Amino acid sequence: MSRFSFETTSNVRTFRHQPSIHHPHVECASCHSPVEANEPYSHHWLSGEDAQHTKLDLEKKLLLRQIEKERIETFMICDETQQYGGVEEFLLQAGTQALPQLLRFLKYKASELVVTMGFYHFLDIEATIDMVIGRLAQKICSYMYMAEGVMLDDCAIRRIKLTVKRLNNGPEVLPLQYRIKNSGGFKAKDNNKKPVNLSLLNESYLNYHGKRFGKFPDSLQVNLYCFHVCPETKELIAVPYLIRSEDVKNTPTFLIQNDVTGKFRGMYEVRNIRRFLRTEPNDRFVECTVCMGVFASRMHFVLHKQMDCGNEVEVLQMDGESFETYENCITLPKEFFKLDFIGIRPNY
């Protein structure tokens, strides 16, 4: 797993992220974030690239309301201009851009998205889609080679159908990566921790966040963490937002929870922050005893098991030049998404 650090030289504190996925201990240029040494940690995260949240203007909210009102749950991603030889590029664009973008859009005000498996947190979308698209490409490649003796780029894939159910009123949960780490509770002895007024904490955070020189009440002796996503590797890490005390054993610690638009949704108390942040030996390079697949993290292994080692990913139709025709559908504006999408209305 990667690591991050804060390095202070002269009067500057710099956040450094060192991914270990492909190039161990090489510093990530995208996460390089310097501020003055006396500034709070939150100032590292006030600007910079943010690809994990979606901005919803009135037009997008009206489109989402129409999708909800007409109970549209089936979507088709299309690339009718694609010719033979563009399959890998289409799957890459669909998996890394178009599908995550659509799902983040649909996640607004929904507690869960169900797409064969459940997306409880919008920060799980990227890794899950990557796993599904990768397994889909493997199945298509194997089928084409066994049935036709051709490789993946000798065929054309122009459409991917997606069925999404939006569920509401569920509880706020952590992203999968941290739900796994926190599954045992990791309780710490907190006899010396003073109770925290959550209403005051939430109100104080809202007044403080986003302001270059905001003031946080001295009466609230808490440590706050937030999520940061590396623009290069898409890796999710929990990083300091406000540190009021180095005595982490006796200082209440909370994780800031936001929705898919970046709007504040509340605080999640972390009882053992050291264990929560620490990388354990069994957090990486996990082997599946069923299919012998090897995974770089426990999160990817859990996703793999949720898909029954990929057996739940099915190729439903591969028939030459045939295609399905839909009349009762709406076209999603292309300026909203990277590729063409249509929403298919249900037949009653």
Coordinates of C-alpha atoms in Angstrom, one line a residue:
M1 CA 0.0 0.0 0.0
S2 CA 1.1 3.6 -0.5
R3 CA 2.1 6.0 2.3
F4 CA 1.8 9.7 2.9
S5 CA 3.7 12.1 5.1
F6 CA 3.8 15.8 6.0
E7 CA 7.3 17.3 5.6
T8 CA 8.1 20.7 7.2
T9 CA 11.1 22.7 6.0
S10 CA 11.6 26.4 6.9
N11 CA 8.1 27.8 7.1
V12 CA 6.4 25.4 4.7
R13 CA 4.6 22.1 5.4
T14 CA 4.2 19.8 2.4
F15 CA 1.9 16.8 1.9
R16 CA 3.6 14.0 0.1
H17 CA 2.0 10.9 -1.3
Q18 CA 4.1 7.9 -2.3
P19 CA 2.0 5.3 -4.2
S20 CA 3.3 1.8 -4.2
I21 CA 1.0 0.3 -6.8
H22 CA 3.4 0.6 -9.8
H23 CA 6.4 2.6 -8.6
P24 CA 7.2 2.1 -5.0
H25 CA 8.3 5.1 -3.1
V26 CA 8.0 7.5 -6.1
E27 CA 6.4 10.7 -5.1
C28 CA 3.0 11.5 -6.7
A29 CA 3.1 14.9 -8.4
S30 CA -0.7 15.3 -8.3
C31 CA -0.9 15.1 -4.5
H32 CA 2.0 17.6 -3.9
S33 CA 0.4 20.2 -1.6
P34 CA 2.4 22.9 0.3
V35 CA 1.0 25.4 2.8
E36 CA 2.6 27.5 5.5
A37 CA 3.7 25.5 8.4
N38 CA 1.4 27.3 10.9
E39 CA -1.7 26.7 8.8
P40 CA -4.2 24.0 9.8
Y41 CA -4.1 20.7 7.9
S42 CA -7.5 21.5 6.2
H43 CA -5.7 24.1 4.0
H44 CA -4.1 21.2 2.1
W45 CA -7.5 20.2 0.9
L46 CA -9.1 23.5 0.1
S47 CA -8.1 23.4 -3.6
G48 CA -6.9 20.9 -6.1
E49 CA -8.5 18.4 -8.5
D50 CA -11.7 16.8 -7.3
A51 CA -13.0 14.1 -9.6
Q52 CA -14.9 12.2 -6.9
H53 CA -17.8 14.7 -6.4
T54 CA -20.4 15.8 -8.9
K55 CA -21.8 19.2 -9.4
L56 CA -25.6 19.3 -9.8
D57 CA -27.2 22.4 -11.3
L58 CA -30.9 22.8 -11.6
E59 CA -31.0 21.1 -15.1
K60 CA -29.3 18.0 -13.7
K61 CA -31.6 17.9 -10.7
L62 CA -34.6 18.1 -12.9
L63 CA -33.2 15.3 -15.1
L64 CA -32.7 13.2 -11.9
R65 CA -36.2 14.0 -10.8
Q66 CA -37.6 12.8 -14.2
I67 CA -35.6 9.5 -13.9
E68 CA -37.0 9.0 -10.4
K69 CA -40.6 9.9 -11.4
E70 CA -40.6 7.7 -14.4
R71 CA -38.9 4.8 -12.5
I72 CA -36.1 4.5 -15.1
E73 CA -33.7 1.9 -13.9
T74 CA -32.1 0.7 -17.2
F75 CA -29.5 2.7 -18.9
M76 CA -27.5 2.0 -22.1
I77 CA -24.1 3.4 -22.8
C78 CA -23.6 3.7 -26.5
D79 CA -20.7 4.3 -29.0
E80 CA -22.4 3.7 -32.4
T81 CA -19.4 5.2 -34.2
Q82 CA -17.0 2.6 -33.0
Q83 CA -15.5 0.2 -35.6
Y84 CA -13.6 -3.0 -35.1
G85 CA -10.4 -2.6 -33.1
G86 CA -11.8 -0.1 -30.6
V87 CA -13.1 -2.5 -27.9
E88 CA -10.4 -1.9 -25.4
E89 CA -10.7 1.8 -25.7
F90 CA -14.5 1.7 -25.4
L91 CA -14.3 -0.5 -22.3
L92 CA -11.5 1.8 -20.8
Q93 CA -13.6 4.9 -21.3
A94 CA -16.7 3.2 -20.0
G95 CA -15.0 1.9 -16.9
T96 CA -12.8 4.8 -15.9
Q97 CA -15.1 7.7 -16.9
A98 CA -18.6 7.2 -18.3
L99 CA -20.0 4.6 -15.9
P100 CA -18.5 6.1 -12.7
Q101 CA -19.8 9.5 -13.8
L102 CA -23.3 8.2 -14.3
L103 CA -23.4 6.3 -11.0
R104 CA -22.1 9.3 -9.1
F105 CA -24.9 11.3 -10.7
L106 CA -27.5 8.7 -9.7
K107 CA -26.1 8.4 -6.2
Y108 CA -27.4 11.9 -5.3
K109 CA -29.9 11.6 -2.4
A110 CA -29.8 7.8 -2.6
S111 CA -28.4 5.8 0.3
E112 CA -27.6 2.8 -1.9
L113 CA -27.2 1.9 -5.6
V114 CA -27.8 -1.7 -6.5
V115 CA -26.0 -2.9 -9.7
T116 CA -25.8 -6.6 -9.2
M117 CA -24.0 -5.7 -6.0
G118 CA -24.7 -2.8 -3.7
F119 CA -22.8 0.6 -3.8
Y120 CA -23.3 2.0 -0.4
H121 CA -20.7 4.8 -0.7
F122 CA -19.9 6.8 -3.8
L123 CA -16.2 6.4 -3.1
D124 CA -16.6 2.7 -3.8
I125 CA -17.8 3.2 -7.4
E126 CA -14.4 3.6 -9.1
A127 CA -12.9 0.3 -7.7
T128 CA -16.0 -1.7 -8.2
I129 CA -16.6 -0.6 -11.8
D130 CA -12.9 -1.3 -12.5
M131 CA -13.3 -4.9 -11.2
V132 CA -16.5 -5.5 -13.2
I133 CA -15.2 -4.1 -16.5
G134 CA -12.0 -6.1 -16.1
R135 CA -13.8 -9.3 -15.5
L136 CA -16.2 -8.6 -18.4
A137 CA -13.3 -8.0 -20.8
Q138 CA -11.8 -11.3 -19.7
K139 CA -15.0 -13.2 -20.3
I140 CA -15.5 -11.6 -23.8
C141 CA -11.9 -12.3 -24.7
S142 CA -12.1 -15.9 -23.6
Y143 CA -15.4 -16.4 -25.5
M144 CA -14.2 -14.9 -28.7
Y145 CA -10.9 -16.9 -28.7
M146 CA -12.7 -20.2 -27.9
A147 CA -15.7 -19.7 -30.2
E148 CA -14.2 -17.8 -33.1
G149 CA -10.4 -18.0 -32.7
V150 CA -10.1 -14.2 -32.7
M151 CA -8.8 -11.7 -30.2
L152 CA -10.7 -9.0 -28.4
D153 CA -9.8 -6.2 -30.8
D154 CA -11.2 -8.2 -33.7
C155 CA -14.8 -7.6 -32.6
A156 CA -16.8 -4.5 -31.8
I157 CA -18.7 -3.6 -28.6
R158 CA -20.9 -0.6 -29.1
R159 CA -23.3 -0.8 -26.1
I160 CA -23.3 -1.7 -22.5
K161 CA -26.6 -2.1 -20.7
L162 CA -26.8 -1.2 -17.0
T163 CA -29.7 -1.7 -14.6
V164 CA -29.5 0.6 -11.5
K165 CA -31.9 0.7 -8.6
R166 CA -31.8 3.7 -6.3
L167 CA -32.7 3.1 -2.6
N168 CA -33.3 5.8 -0.1
N169 CA -33.3 6.4 3.7
G170 CA -30.4 4.1 4.5
P171 CA -27.7 4.9 7.1
E172 CA -24.5 6.7 6.3
V173 CA -21.7 4.2 6.0
L174 CA -17.9 4.3 5.5
P175 CA -16.4 3.5 2.1
L176 CA -15.7 -0.3 1.6
Q177 CA -12.0 0.0 2.2
Y178 CA -12.5 1.4 5.7
R179 CA -15.6 -0.7 6.5
I180 CA -13.3 -3.7 6.1
K181 CA -10.7 -2.2 8.4
N182 CA -13.3 -1.2 10.9
S183 CA -15.3 -4.4 10.9
G184 CA -13.8 -5.5 14.2
G185 CA -14.6 -2.2 15.9
F186 CA -11.0 -1.5 16.9
K187 CA -12.2 -0.2 20.2
A188 CA -9.7 1.8 22.2
K189 CA -9.8 2.6 25.9
D190 CA -11.4 6.0 26.0
N191 CA -12.0 6.5 29.7
N192 CA -10.1 9.8 29.6
K193 CA -12.0 11.2 26.6
K194 CA -14.5 13.9 27.3
P195 CA -17.9 13.6 25.7
V196 CA -18.3 15.8 22.6
N197 CA -21.3 17.9 21.8
L198 CA -22.1 16.6 18.3
S199 CA -24.5 19.5 17.4
L200 CA -21.8 22.0 18.3
L201 CA -19.2 20.0 16.4
N202 CA -21.2 19.8 13.3
E203 CA -22.2 23.5 13.4
S204 CA -18.6 24.5 14.1
Y205 CA -17.3 22.5 11.2
L206 CA -19.8 24.0 8.8
N207 CA -18.7 27.5 9.9
Y208 CA -15.0 26.6 9.6
H209 CA -14.9 24.6 6.4
G210 CA -13.8 26.3 3.2
K211 CA -12.5 29.4 4.9
R212 CA -8.9 30.2 4.5
F213 CA -8.7 31.7 8.0
G214 CA -11.8 30.3 9.7
K215 CA -11.7 29.9 13.5
F216 CA -12.6 26.6 15.3
P217 CA -13.8 26.9 18.9
D218 CA -11.1 26.3 21.5
S219 CA -13.7 24.4 23.6
L220 CA -13.8 21.6 21.0
Q221 CA -10.7 19.6 21.6
V222 CA -11.1 17.1 18.8
N223 CA -9.1 15.7 15.9
L224 CA -10.8 15.6 12.5
Y225 CA -9.9 13.6 9.4
C226 CA -11.3 13.7 5.9
F227 CA -11.0 11.5 2.8
H228 CA -8.5 12.4 0.0
V229 CA -8.5 10.6 -3.4
C230 CA -5.3 10.6 -5.4
P231 CA -6.1 12.0 -8.9
E232 CA -3.4 9.7 -10.4
T233 CA -4.0 6.3 -8.8
K234 CA -7.6 6.9 -7.6
E235 CA -6.4 5.5 -4.2
L236 CA -8.5 6.6 -1.2
I237 CA -6.7 7.7 2.0
A238 CA -7.9 9.2 5.3
V239 CA -5.8 12.3 6.0
P240 CA -5.7 14.9 8.8
Y241 CA -8.1 17.9 8.6
L242 CA -7.8 19.5 12.0
I243 CA -5.4 18.3 14.7
R244 CA -6.0 19.9 18.1
S245 CA -3.9 17.4 20.2
E246 CA -1.1 15.0 19.6
D247 CA -2.5 12.8 22.5
V248 CA -4.5 10.6 20.1
K249 CA -5.4 8.1 22.9
N250 CA -7.3 10.7 24.9
T251 CA -8.5 13.0 22.1
P252 CA -11.9 12.2 20.5
T253 CA -11.4 11.7 16.7
F254 CA -14.0 12.0 14.0
L255 CA -14.1 11.3 10.3
I256 CA -15.9 13.9 8.1
Q257 CA -18.6 12.4 6.0
N258 CA -19.7 14.1 2.8
D259 CA -22.2 13.1 0.1
V260 CA -21.5 12.7 -3.7
T261 CA -21.9 16.5 -4.2
G262 CA -19.4 17.2 -1.4
K263 CA -22.2 18.3 1.0
F264 CA -21.5 17.6 4.7
R265 CA -23.5 14.6 6.0
G266 CA -22.1 14.3 9.6
M267 CA -19.3 12.9 11.7
Y268 CA -18.2 9.3 12.2
E269 CA -16.3 8.7 15.4
V270 CA -13.1 6.6 15.1
R271 CA -12.2 5.0 18.3
N272 CA -8.7 3.8 17.4
I273 CA -7.2 6.2 14.8
R274 CA -3.8 4.5 14.8
R275 CA -5.3 1.2 13.9
F276 CA -7.7 2.8 11.5
L277 CA -4.9 4.4 9.5
R278 CA -2.2 1.7 9.8
T279 CA -1.6 -0.7 6.9
E280 CA -1.6 -4.3 8.2
P281 CA 0.2 -7.2 6.5
N282 CA -3.1 -8.8 5.6
D283 CA -4.4 -5.6 4.0
R284 CA -2.5 -6.4 0.8
F285 CA -1.6 -9.2 -1.6
V286 CA -4.5 -11.5 -0.7
E287 CA -4.9 -14.8 -2.5
C288 CA -8.3 -16.3 -3.3
T289 CA -8.3 -20.0 -2.2
V290 CA -11.1 -20.8 -4.7
C291 CA -9.7 -19.4 -8.0
M292 CA -6.1 -18.7 -6.9
G293 CA -6.4 -15.0 -8.0
V294 CA -4.1 -12.6 -6.3
F295 CA -5.2 -9.1 -5.3
A296 CA -3.3 -6.1 -4.2
S297 CA -5.7 -5.2 -1.4
R298 CA -8.3 -6.7 0.8
M299 CA -10.9 -4.3 -0.7
H300 CA -10.3 -5.8 -4.2
F301 CA -10.5 -9.3 -2.7
V302 CA -13.8 -8.5 -1.0
L303 CA -15.2 -7.1 -4.3
H304 CA -14.0 -10.3 -6.1
K305 CA -15.8 -12.5 -3.5
Q306 CA -19.0 -10.4 -3.8
M307 CA -19.0 -11.3 -7.5
D308 CA -18.5 -15.0 -6.7
C309 CA -14.9 -14.9 -8.2
G310 CA -16.4 -13.1 -11.2
N311 CA -19.0 -15.8 -12.0
E312 CA -21.8 -13.3 -11.5
V313 CA -20.5 -11.2 -14.4
E314 CA -22.3 -12.5 -17.5
V315 CA -22.1 -11.8 -21.2
L316 CA -25.8 -11.9 -22.1
Q317 CA -25.7 -11.5 -25.9
M318 CA -23.0 -11.7 -28.6
D319 CA -24.8 -12.0 -32.0
G320 CA -22.9 -10.5 -34.9
E321 CA -24.5 -7.4 -36.2
S322 CA -27.9 -7.8 -34.4
F323 CA -29.0 -5.1 -31.9
E324 CA -32.0 -4.3 -29.7
T325 CA -34.3 -1.4 -30.5
Y326 CA -35.9 0.8 -27.8
E327 CA -38.6 3.3 -28.5
N328 CA -39.7 4.3 -25.0
C329 CA -36.5 6.0 -23.8
I330 CA -35.0 9.3 -23.0
T331 CA -31.6 10.6 -24.1
L332 CA -29.3 11.9 -21.4
P333 CA -27.6 15.2 -22.5
K334 CA -24.1 14.4 -23.7
E335 CA -22.7 17.5 -22.0
F336 CA -23.4 15.8 -18.7
F337 CA -21.5 12.6 -19.5
K338 CA -18.4 11.4 -21.3
L339 CA -20.3 9.0 -23.7
D340 CA -23.8 8.8 -25.0
F341 CA -26.4 7.4 -22.5
I342 CA -30.1 6.6 -22.9
G343 CA -32.5 5.8 -20.2
I344 CA -35.0 3.1 -21.0
R345 CA -38.5 3.6 -19.6
P346 CA -40.1 0.5 -18.0
N347 CA -42.9 -1.3 -20.0
Y348 CA -46.1 -1.4 -18.0

